[in-house]
Tab-separated table of C-alpha atoms in Angstrom:
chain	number	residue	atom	x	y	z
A	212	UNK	CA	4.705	79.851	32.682
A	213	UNK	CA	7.351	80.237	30.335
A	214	UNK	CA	11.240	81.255	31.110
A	215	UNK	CA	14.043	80.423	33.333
A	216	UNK	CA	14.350	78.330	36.681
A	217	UNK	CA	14.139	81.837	38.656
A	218	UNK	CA	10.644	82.785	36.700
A	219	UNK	CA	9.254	79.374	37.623
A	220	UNK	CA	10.638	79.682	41.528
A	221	UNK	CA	9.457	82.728	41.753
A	222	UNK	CA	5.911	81.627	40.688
A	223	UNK	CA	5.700	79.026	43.335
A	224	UNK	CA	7.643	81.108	46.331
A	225	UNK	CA	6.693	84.505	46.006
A	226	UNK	CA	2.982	83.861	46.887
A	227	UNK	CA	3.917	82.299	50.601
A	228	UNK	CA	1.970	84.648	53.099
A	229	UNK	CA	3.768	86.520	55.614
A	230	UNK	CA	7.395	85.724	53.339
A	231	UNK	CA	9.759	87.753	51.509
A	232	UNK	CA	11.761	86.493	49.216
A	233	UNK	CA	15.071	87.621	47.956
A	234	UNK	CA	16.129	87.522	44.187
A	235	UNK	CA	19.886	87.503	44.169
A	236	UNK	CA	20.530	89.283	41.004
A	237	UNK	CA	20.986	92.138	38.358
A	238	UNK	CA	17.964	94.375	38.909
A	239	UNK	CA	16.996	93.576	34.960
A	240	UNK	CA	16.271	90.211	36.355
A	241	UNK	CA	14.236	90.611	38.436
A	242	UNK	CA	12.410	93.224	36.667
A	243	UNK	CA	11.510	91.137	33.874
A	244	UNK	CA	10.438	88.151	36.069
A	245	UNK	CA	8.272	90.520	38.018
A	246	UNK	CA	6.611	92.036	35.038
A	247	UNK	CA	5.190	88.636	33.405
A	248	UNK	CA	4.159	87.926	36.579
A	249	UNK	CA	2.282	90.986	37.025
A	250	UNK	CA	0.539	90.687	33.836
A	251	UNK	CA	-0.307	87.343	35.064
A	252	UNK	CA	-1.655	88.689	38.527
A	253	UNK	CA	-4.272	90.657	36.500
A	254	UNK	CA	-5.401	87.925	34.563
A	255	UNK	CA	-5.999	85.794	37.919
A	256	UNK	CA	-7.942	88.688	39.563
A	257	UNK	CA	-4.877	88.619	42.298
A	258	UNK	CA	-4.771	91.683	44.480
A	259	UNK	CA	-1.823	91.227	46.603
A	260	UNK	CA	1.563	92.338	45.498
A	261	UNK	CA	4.124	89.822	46.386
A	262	UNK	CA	6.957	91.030	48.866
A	263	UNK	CA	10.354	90.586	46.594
A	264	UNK	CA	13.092	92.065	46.845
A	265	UNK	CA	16.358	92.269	44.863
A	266	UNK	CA	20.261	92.412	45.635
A	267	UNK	CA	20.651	94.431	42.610
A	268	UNK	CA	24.147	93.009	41.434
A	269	UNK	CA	25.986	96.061	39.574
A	270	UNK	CA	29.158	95.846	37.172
A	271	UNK	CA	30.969	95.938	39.923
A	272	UNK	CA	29.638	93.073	41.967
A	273	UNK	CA	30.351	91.119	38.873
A	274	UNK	CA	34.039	92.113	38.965
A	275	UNK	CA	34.701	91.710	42.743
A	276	UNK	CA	31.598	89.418	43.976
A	277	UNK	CA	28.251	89.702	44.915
A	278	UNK	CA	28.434	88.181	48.082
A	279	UNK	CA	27.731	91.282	50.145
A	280	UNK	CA	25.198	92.916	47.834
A	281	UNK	CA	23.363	89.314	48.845
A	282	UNK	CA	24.307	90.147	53.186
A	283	UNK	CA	22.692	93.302	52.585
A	284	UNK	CA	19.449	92.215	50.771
A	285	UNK	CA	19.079	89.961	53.981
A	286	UNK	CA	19.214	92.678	56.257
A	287	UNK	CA	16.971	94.567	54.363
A	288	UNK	CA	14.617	91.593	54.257
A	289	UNK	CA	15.349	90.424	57.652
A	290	UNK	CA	14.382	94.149	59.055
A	291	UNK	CA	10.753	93.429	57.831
A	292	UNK	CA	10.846	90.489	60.592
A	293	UNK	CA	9.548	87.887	58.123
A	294	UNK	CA	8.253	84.569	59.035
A	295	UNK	CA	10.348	83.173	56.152
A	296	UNK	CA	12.950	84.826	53.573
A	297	UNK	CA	13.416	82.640	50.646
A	298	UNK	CA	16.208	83.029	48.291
A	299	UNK	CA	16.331	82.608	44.581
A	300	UNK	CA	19.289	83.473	42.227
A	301	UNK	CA	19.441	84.267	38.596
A	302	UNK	CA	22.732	83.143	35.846
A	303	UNK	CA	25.004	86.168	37.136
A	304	UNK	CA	25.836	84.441	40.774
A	305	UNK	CA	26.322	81.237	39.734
A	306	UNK	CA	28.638	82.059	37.027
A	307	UNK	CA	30.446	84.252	39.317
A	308	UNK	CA	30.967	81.769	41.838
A	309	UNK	CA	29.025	83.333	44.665
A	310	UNK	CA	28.530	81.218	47.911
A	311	UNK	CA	25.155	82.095	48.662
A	312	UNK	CA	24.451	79.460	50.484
A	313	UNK	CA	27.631	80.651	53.018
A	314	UNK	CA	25.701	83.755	52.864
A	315	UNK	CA	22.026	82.299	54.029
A	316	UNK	CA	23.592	80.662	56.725
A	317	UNK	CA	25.888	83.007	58.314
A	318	UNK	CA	22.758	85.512	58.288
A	319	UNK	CA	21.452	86.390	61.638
A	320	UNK	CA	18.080	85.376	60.272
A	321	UNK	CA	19.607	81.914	58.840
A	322	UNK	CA	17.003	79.894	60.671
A	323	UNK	CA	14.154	81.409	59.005
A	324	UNK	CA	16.219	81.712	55.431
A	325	UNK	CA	15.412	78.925	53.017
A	326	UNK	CA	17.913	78.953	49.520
A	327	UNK	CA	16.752	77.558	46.459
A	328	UNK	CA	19.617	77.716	44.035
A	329	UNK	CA	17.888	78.600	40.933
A	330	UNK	CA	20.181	80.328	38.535
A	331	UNK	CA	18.143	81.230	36.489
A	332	UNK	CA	18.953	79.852	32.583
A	333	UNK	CA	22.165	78.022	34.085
A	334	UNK	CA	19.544	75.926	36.015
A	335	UNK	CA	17.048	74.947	33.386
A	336	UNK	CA	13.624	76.155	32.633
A	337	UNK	CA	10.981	77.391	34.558
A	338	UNK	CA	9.298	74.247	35.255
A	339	UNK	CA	12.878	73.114	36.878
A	340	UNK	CA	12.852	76.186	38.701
A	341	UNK	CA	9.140	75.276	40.090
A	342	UNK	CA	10.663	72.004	41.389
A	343	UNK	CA	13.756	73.233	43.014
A	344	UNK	CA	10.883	75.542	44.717
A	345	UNK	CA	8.296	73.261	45.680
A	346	UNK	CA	11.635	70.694	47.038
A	347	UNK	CA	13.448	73.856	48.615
A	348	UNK	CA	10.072	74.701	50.726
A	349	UNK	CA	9.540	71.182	51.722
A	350	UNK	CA	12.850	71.716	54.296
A	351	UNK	CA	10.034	73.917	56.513
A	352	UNK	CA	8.034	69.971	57.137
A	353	UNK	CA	9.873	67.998	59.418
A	354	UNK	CA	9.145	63.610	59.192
A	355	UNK	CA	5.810	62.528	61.104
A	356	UNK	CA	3.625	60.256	61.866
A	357	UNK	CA	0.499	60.076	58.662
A	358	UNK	CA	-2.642	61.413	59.850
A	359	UNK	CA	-5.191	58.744	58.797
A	360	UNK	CA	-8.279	60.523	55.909
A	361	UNK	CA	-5.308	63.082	55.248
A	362	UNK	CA	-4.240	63.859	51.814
A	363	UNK	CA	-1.562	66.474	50.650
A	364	UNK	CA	-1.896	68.010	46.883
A	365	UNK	CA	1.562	69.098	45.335
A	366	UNK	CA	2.356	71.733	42.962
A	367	UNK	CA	-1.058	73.554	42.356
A	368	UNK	CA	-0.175	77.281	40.488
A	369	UNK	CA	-0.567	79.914	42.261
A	370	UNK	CA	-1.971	82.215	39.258
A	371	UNK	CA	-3.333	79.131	36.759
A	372	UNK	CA	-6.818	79.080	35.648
A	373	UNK	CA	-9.264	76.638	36.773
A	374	UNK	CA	-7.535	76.060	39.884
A	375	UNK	CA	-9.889	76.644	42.268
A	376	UNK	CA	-12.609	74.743	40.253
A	377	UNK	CA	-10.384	71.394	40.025
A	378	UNK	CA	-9.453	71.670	43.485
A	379	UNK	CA	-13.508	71.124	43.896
A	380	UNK	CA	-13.101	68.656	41.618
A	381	UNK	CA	-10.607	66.397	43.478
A	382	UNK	CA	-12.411	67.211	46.819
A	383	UNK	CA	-15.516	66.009	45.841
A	384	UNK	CA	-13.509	62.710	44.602
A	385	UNK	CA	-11.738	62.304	47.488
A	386	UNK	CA	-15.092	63.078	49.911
A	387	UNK	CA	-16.442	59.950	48.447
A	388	UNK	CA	-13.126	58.218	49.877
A	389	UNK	CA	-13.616	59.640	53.325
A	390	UNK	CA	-10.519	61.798	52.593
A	391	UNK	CA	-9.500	65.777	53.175
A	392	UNK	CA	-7.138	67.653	52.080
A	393	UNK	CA	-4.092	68.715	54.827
A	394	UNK	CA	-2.530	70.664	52.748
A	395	UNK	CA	-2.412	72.836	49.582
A	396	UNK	CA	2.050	72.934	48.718
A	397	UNK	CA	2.309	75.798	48.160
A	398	UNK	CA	-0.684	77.240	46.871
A	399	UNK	CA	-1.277	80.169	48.596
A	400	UNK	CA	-0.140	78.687	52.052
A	401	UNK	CA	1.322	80.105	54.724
A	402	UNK	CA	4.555	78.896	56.887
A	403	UNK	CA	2.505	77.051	59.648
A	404	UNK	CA	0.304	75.187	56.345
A	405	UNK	CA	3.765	74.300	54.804
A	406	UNK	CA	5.020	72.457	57.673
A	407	UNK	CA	1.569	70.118	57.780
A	408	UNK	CA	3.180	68.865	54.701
A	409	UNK	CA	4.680	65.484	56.504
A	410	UNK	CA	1.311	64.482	58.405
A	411	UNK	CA	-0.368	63.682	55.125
A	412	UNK	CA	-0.865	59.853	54.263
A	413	UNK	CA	-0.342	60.081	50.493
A	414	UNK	CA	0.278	63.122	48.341
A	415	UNK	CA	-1.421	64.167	44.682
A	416	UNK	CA	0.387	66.076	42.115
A	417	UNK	CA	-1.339	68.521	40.080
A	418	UNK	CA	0.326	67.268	37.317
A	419	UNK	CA	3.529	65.425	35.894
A	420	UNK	CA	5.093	69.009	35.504
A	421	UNK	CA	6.342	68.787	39.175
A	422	UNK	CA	6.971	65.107	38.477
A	423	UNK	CA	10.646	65.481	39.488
A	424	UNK	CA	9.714	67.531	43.569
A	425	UNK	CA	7.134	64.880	43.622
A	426	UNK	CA	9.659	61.901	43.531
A	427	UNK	CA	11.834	63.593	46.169
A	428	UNK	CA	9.034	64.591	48.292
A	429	UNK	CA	7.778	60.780	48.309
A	430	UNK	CA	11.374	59.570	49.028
A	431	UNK	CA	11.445	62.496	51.611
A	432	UNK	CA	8.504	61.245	53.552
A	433	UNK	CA	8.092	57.910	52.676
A	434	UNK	CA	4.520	58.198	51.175
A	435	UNK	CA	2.952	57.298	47.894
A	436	UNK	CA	2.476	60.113	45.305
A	437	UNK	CA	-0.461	59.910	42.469
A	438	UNK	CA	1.127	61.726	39.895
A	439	UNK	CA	-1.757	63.698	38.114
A	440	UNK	CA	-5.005	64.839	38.951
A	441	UNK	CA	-7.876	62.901	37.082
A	442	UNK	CA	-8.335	63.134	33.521
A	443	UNK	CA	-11.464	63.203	32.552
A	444	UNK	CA	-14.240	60.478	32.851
A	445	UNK	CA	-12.162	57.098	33.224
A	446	UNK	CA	-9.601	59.597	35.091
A	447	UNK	CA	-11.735	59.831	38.097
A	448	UNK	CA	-12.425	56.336	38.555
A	449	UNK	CA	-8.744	55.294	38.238
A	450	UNK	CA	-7.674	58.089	40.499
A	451	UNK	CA	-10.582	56.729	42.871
A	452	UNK	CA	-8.464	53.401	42.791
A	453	UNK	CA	-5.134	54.834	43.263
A	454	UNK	CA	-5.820	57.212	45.810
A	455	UNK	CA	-8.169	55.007	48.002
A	456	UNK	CA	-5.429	52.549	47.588
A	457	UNK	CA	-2.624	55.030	48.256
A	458	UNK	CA	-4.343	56.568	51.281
A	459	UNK	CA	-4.984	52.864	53.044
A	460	UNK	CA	-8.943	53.522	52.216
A	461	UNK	CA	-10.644	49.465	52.251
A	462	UNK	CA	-11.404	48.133	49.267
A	463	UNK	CA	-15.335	47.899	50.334
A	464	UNK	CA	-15.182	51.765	50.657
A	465	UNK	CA	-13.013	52.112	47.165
A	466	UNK	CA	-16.309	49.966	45.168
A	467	UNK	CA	-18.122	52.026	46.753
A	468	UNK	CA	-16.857	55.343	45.977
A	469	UNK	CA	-16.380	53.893	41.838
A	470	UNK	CA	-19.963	52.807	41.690
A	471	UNK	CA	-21.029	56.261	43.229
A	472	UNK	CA	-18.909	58.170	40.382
A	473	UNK	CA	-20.097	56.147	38.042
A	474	UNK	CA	-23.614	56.653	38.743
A	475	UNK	CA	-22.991	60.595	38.904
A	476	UNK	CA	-21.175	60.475	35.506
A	477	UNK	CA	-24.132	59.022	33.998
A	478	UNK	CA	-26.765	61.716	35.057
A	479	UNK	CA	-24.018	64.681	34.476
A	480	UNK	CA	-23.786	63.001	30.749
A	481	UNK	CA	-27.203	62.897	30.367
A	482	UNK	CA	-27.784	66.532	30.550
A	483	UNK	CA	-26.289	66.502	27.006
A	484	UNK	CA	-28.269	63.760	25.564
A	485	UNK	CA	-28.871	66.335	22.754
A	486	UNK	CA	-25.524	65.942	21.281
A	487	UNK	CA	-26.210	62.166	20.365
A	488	UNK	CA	-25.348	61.658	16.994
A	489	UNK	CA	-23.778	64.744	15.772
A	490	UNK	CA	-20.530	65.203	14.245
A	491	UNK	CA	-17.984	67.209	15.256
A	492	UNK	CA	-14.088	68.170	14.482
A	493	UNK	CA	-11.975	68.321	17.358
A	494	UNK	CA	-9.350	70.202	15.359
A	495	UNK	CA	-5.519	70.839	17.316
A	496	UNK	CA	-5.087	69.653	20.816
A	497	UNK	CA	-3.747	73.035	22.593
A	498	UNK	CA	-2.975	71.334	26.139
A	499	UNK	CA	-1.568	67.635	26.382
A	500	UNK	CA	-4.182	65.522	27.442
A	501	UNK	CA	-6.813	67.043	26.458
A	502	UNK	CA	-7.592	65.305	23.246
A	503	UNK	CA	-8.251	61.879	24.577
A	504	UNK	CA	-10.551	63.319	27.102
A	505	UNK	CA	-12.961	64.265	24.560
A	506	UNK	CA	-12.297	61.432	22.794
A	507	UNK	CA	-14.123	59.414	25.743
A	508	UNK	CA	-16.612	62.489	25.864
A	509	UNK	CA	-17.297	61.743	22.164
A	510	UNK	CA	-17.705	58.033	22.785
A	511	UNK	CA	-19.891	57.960	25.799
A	512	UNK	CA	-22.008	60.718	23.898
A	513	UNK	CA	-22.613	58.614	20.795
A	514	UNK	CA	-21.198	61.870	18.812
A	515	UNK	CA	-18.881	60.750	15.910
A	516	UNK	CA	-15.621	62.913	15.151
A	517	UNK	CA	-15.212	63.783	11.403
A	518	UNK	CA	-13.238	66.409	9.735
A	519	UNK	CA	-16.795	67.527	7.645
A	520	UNK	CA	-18.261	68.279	11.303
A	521	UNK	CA	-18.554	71.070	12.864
A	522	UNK	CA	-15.562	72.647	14.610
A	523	UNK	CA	-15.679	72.631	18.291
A	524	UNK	CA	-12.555	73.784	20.695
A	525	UNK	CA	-10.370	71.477	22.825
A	526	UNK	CA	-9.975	73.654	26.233
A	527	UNK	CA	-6.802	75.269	26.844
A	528	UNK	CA	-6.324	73.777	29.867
A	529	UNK	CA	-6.226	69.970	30.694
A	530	UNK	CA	-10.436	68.942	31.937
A	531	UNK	CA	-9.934	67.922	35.868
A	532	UNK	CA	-12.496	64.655	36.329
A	533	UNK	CA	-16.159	65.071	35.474
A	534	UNK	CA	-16.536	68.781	36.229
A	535	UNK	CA	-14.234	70.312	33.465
A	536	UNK	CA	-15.644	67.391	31.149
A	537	UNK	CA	-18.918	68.835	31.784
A	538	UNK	CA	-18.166	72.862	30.741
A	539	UNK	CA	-16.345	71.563	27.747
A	540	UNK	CA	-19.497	69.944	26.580
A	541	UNK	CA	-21.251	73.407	27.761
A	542	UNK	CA	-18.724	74.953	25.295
A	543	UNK	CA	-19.376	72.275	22.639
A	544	UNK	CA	-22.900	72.558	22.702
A	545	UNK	CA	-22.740	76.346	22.613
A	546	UNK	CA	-20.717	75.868	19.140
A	547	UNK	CA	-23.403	73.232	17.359
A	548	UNK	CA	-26.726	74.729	18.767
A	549	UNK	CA	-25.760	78.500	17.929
A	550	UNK	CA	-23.274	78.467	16.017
């Protein structure tokens, strides 16, 4: 998603279960946020509306200060007896000098009010506003003890495509370590999921977009992050390695896991033994990362790449380990056998 730090915070925040969260801000704001996110909602098939609401800063809140337009969202929000309010600002506060953080925690409701200051284009892009989001939420997890076989994943959309089909993915990887998955931050989770955050031994990132909450969340809880989920082919065996590593899984139970995957690769690949020896153009890489994947694809399939072949599509979306190697080569085959 595209936009400002209050677009990407309200990607990751406004999806919490049994939340509402607060947009400090001109009602234009929050409008437009609301509306690409909407569109987005239909694309994903999602059929709850997310509980927002908005201060609705006027001219005159500008003037004088929008400090108690921001008191009375609370109460509004507050009277809906919330497990959680979460608070996200656009440009207009911070360049007015509101203290909004004075304003979460004077609230009666203060100990269930978490502020993320956003604001909005002041603050970055969206993908800053994601991490302010993802390390604003990560106050609800208090410091334990790791639960051994645990793993947390970080930073999973809440509206992306494929999500639910690499989150197979990566289970099925990690099954092979013994592992589970203790969390999901913040994909659709509620509160009480939020807080399990700390008992995980290691945490995965979906990707280096949330690179930067990552970092804090490892320093947070003094655990070992994997930054990515696995690329492709060779991806999955390295993120075997790392994770297994990460998680304190033996080295006896690590081989074993690699020579497993490896082993599965080989009969997935063979389904398209057909695709030996053609050539194909791989044409513009829409998604970074993708390219090199089916580079390997290529390789292990003995296809060559040549600008005279025939055109097939990189995915717009990065393949997730063996599984989203697999229906690009669906799609691939689709485009040489029928054209």
């Amino acid at each position: 998603m595209a936009g400002c730090t209050l677009t990407g915070a309200l990607s990751v925040a406004c999806f919490i279960p049994g939340a509402v969260t607060v947009v400090h801000a001109p009602k234009g704001c929050a409008h437009q946020t609301f509306s690409m996110l909407h569109a987005m909602m239909n694309e994903a098939e999602k059929k709850v509306i997310p509980e927002i609401l908005v201060s609705g800063l006027s001219d005159k809140d500008v003037i004088f200060g929008g400090e108690d337009c921001l008191r009375l969202a609370l109460d509004r929000a507050a009277a809906k007896d919330p497990e959680l309010i979460i608070v996200v600002t656009s440009c207009v506060p911070e360049t007015i000098g509101d203290d909004c953080l004075a304003v979460c925690r004077e609230h009666a409701f203060a100990d269930r009010t978490i502020y993320i200051p956003t604001s909005g284009f002041l603050g970055g892009s969206a993908k800053d506003g994601e991490n302010a989001a993802l390390i604003g939420l990560s106050a609800l997890a208090k410091p334990a003890e790791p639960v051994p076989g645990t793993v947390g994943i970080i930073g999973e959309k809440n509206m992306e495509s494929e999500v639910e089909e690499n989150f197979a993915e990566v289970s099925r990887l990690l099954n092979l370590l013994g592992l589970t998955v203790s969390v999901r931050f913040c994909r659709n989770a509620d509160v009480a999921e939020l807080r399990k955050l700390g008992t995980a031994s290691c945490f995965i990132l979906r990707d280096g977009r949330c690179a930067d909450a990552g970092r804090e969340l490892g320093k947070s809880f003094n655990r070992p992050v994997i930054p990515e989920s696995p690329r492709g082919l060779s991806g999955s065996i390295k993120f075997l390695h790392e994770t297994g590593k990460a998680a304190g899984v033996s080295s006896e139970k690590i081989e074993e896991a690699i020579i497993q995957e490896t082993e599965h690769q080989k009969k997935m690949l063979e389904k398209f033994a057909d695709l030996a020896g053609r050539e194909v153009c791989l044409g513009v890489e829409p998604f970074e990362g993708t390219l090199a994947v089916a580079k390997e694809a290529l390789k292990r399939l003995e296809m060559t790449e040549s600008p005279a072949g025939i055109t097939v599509r990189l995915p717009f979306y990065l393949p997730v380990g063996v599984s989203g190697t697999v229906k690009m080569l669906h799609l691939w085959r689709r485009a040489i056998l029928h054209g």
